[in-house]
Each structure stands twice: as structure tokens, then as C-alpha cells.
PDB file of C-alpha atoms in Angstrom:
ATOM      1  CA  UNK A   1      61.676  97.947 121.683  1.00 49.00           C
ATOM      2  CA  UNK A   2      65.230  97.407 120.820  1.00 49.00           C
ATOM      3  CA  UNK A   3      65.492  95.139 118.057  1.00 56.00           C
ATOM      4  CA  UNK A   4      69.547  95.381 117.927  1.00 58.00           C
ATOM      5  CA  UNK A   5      72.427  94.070 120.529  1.00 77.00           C
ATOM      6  CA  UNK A   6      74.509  97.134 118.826  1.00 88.00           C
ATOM      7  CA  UNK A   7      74.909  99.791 120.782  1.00 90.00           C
ATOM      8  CA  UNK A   8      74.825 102.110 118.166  1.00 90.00           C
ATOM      9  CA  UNK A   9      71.723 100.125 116.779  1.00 87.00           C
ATOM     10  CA  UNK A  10      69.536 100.952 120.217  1.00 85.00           C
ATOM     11  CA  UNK A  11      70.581 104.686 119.812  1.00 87.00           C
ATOM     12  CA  UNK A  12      69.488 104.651 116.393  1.00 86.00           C
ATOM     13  CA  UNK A  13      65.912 103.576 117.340  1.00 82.00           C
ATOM     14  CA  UNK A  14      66.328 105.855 120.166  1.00 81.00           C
ATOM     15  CA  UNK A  15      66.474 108.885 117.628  1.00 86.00           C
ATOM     16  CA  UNK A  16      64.988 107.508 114.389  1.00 88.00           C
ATOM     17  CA  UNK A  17      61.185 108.611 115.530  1.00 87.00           C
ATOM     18  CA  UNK A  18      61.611 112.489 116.030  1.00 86.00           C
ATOM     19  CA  UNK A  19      63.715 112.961 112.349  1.00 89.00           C
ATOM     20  CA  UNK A  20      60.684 110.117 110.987  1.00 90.00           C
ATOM     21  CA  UNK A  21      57.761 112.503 112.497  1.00 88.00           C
ATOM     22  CA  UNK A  22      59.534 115.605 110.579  1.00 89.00           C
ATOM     23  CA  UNK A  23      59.911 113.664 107.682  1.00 91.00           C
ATOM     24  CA  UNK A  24      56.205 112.979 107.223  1.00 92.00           C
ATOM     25  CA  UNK A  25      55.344 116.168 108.271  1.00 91.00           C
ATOM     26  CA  UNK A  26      57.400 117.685 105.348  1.00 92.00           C
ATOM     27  CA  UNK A  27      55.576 115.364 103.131  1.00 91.00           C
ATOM     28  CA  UNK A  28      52.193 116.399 104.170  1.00 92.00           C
ATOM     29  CA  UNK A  29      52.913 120.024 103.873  1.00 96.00           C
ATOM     30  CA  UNK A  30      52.773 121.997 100.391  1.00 96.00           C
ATOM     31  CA  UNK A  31      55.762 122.334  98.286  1.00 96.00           C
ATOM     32  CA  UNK A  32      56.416 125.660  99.023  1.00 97.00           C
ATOM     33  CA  UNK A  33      56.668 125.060 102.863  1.00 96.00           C
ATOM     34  CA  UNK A  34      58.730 121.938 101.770  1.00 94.00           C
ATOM     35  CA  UNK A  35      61.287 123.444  99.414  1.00 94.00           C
ATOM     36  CA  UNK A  36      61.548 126.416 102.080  1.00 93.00           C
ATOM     37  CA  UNK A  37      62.540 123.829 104.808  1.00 91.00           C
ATOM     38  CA  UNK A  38      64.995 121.865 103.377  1.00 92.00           C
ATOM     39  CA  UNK A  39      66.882 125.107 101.500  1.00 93.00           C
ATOM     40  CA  UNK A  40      67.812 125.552 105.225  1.00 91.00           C
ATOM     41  CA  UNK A  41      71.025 124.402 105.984  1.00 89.00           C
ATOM     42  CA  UNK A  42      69.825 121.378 107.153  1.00 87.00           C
ATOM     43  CA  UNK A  43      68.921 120.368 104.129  1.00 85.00           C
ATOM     44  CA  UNK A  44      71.614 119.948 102.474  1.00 88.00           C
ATOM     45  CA  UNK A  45      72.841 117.945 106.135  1.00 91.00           C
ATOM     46  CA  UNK A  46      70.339 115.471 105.465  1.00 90.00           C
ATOM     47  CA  UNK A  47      70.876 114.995 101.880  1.00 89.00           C
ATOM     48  CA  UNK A  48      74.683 114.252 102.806  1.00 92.00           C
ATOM     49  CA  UNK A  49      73.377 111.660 105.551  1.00 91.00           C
ATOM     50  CA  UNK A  50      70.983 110.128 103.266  1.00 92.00           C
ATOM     51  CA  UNK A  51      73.992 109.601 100.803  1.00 93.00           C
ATOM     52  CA  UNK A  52      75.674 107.546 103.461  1.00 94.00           C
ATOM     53  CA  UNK A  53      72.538 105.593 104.553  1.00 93.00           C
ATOM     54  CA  UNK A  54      72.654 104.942 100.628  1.00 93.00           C
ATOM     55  CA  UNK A  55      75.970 103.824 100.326  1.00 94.00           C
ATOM     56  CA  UNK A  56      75.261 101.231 103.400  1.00 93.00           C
ATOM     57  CA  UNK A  57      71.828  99.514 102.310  1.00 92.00           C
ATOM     58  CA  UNK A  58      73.058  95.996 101.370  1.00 93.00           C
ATOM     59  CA  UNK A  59      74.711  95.950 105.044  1.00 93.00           C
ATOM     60  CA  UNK A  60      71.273  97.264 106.426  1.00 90.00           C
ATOM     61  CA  UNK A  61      69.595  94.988 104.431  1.00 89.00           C
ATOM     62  CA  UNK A  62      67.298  97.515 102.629  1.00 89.00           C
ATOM     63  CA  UNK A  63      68.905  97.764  99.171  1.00 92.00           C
ATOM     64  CA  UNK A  64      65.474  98.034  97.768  1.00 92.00           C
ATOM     65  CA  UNK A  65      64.672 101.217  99.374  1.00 89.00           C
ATOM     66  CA  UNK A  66      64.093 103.377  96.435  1.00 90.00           C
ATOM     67  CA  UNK A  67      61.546 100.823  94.889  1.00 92.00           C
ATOM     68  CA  UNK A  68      59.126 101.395  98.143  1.00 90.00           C
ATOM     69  CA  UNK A  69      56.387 102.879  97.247  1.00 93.00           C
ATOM     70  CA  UNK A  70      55.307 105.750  99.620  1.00 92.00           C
ATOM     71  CA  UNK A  71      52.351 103.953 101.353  1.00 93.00           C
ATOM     72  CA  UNK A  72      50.016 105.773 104.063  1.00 92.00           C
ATOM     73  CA  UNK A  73      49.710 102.368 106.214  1.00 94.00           C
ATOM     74  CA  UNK A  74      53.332 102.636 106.665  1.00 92.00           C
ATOM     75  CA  UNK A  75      53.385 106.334 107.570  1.00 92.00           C
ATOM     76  CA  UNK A  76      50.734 105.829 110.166  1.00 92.00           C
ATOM     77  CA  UNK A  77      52.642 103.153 111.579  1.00 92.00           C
ATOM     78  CA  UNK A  78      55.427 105.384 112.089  1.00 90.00           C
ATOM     79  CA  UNK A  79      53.546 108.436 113.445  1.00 88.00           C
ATOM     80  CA  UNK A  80      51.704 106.110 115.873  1.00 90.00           C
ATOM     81  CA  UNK A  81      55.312 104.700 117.284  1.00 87.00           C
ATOM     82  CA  UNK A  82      56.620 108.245 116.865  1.00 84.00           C
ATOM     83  CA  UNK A  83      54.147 109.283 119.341  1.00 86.00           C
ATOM     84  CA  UNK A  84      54.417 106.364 121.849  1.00 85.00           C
ATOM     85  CA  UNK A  85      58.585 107.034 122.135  1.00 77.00           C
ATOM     86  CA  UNK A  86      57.664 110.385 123.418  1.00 78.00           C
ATOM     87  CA  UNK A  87      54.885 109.215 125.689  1.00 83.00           C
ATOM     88  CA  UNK A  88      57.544 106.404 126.903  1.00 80.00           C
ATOM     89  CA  UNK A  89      60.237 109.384 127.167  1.00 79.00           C
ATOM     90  CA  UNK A  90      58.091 111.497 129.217  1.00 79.00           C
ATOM     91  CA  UNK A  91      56.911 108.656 131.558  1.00 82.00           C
ATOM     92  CA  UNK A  92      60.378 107.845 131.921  1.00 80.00           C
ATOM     93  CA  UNK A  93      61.416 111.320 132.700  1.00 79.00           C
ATOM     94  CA  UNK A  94      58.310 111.664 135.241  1.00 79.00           C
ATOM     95  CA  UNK A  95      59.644 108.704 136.783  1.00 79.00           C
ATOM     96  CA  UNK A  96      63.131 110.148 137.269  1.00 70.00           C
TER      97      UNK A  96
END
């Protein structure tokens, strides 16, 4: 379902749905759990790489990103594709 002739662009979509499935899954959790996760060393990872996917947005063409409203169509969207690129990983890797 590669959208991109970059390189780096297919490998993106390659590992955008695992990091999207935790995201959600953070946001469906209580605080507690939340703020508990993403004290973790990770979470300060993420917030650095979330300052660089800030700093790019006009090139990625989604300088609007912090007007989106969070919106459960959206999320479901994402689980749902989430959960086919590790049904099409699998089949693949049955395959091989």
C-alpha cells in the first residue's frame, strides 16, 4: 500500500502501524498507566522524535497537525490497517 517512490517513505509505512497501535492504546488507557509509560525512557525518545516530525510538517504537508481534533473514525481507521499489516506480515512470513 505504498503510497511513496521514497525509499525511506515505504519503510515509514512499513513501521508507522505498530508505534500508531501503541499510540492509541496509550490513549485508551487511564492516566496513571499513561504517565507511567511514557516516564520510561522511551518517553522522552518519542517526545524528541515528535519534535523533529514537528520541525518537518510543511515538507510533509501536515502543518495543521495540532488543529486535528482527536476523532474516533480516524483511530479506527488506523487500528483496522494496524491489524491488516500484521495479518499481511504474517502471511508473508508463512509464505517464506
Amino acid at each position: 500500500m505504498a503510497t511513496s517512490q521514497s525509499e525511506l517513505g515505504t519503510e515509514l509505512e512499513r513501521r508507522f502501524y505498530p508505534l500508531a497501535d501503541i499510540v492509541i492504546r496509550l490513549r485508551q488507557v487511564d492516566a496513571d498507566e499513561r504517565r507511567r509509560a511514557l516516564r520510561t525512557p522511551y518517553g522522552r525518545h518519542i517526545g524528541y522524535v515528535m519534535r523533529l516530525l514537528a520541525t518537518w510538517a510543511e515538507e510533509g504537508e501536515y502543518a495543521d497537525w495540532e488543529k486535528l481534533p482527536e476523532n474516533a473514525n480516524m483511530e479506527k481507521q488506523i487500528l483496522a490497517r494496524a491489524s491488516q499489516h500484521v495479518r499481511e506480515k504474517q502471511a508473508k512470513q508463512l509464505y517464506r
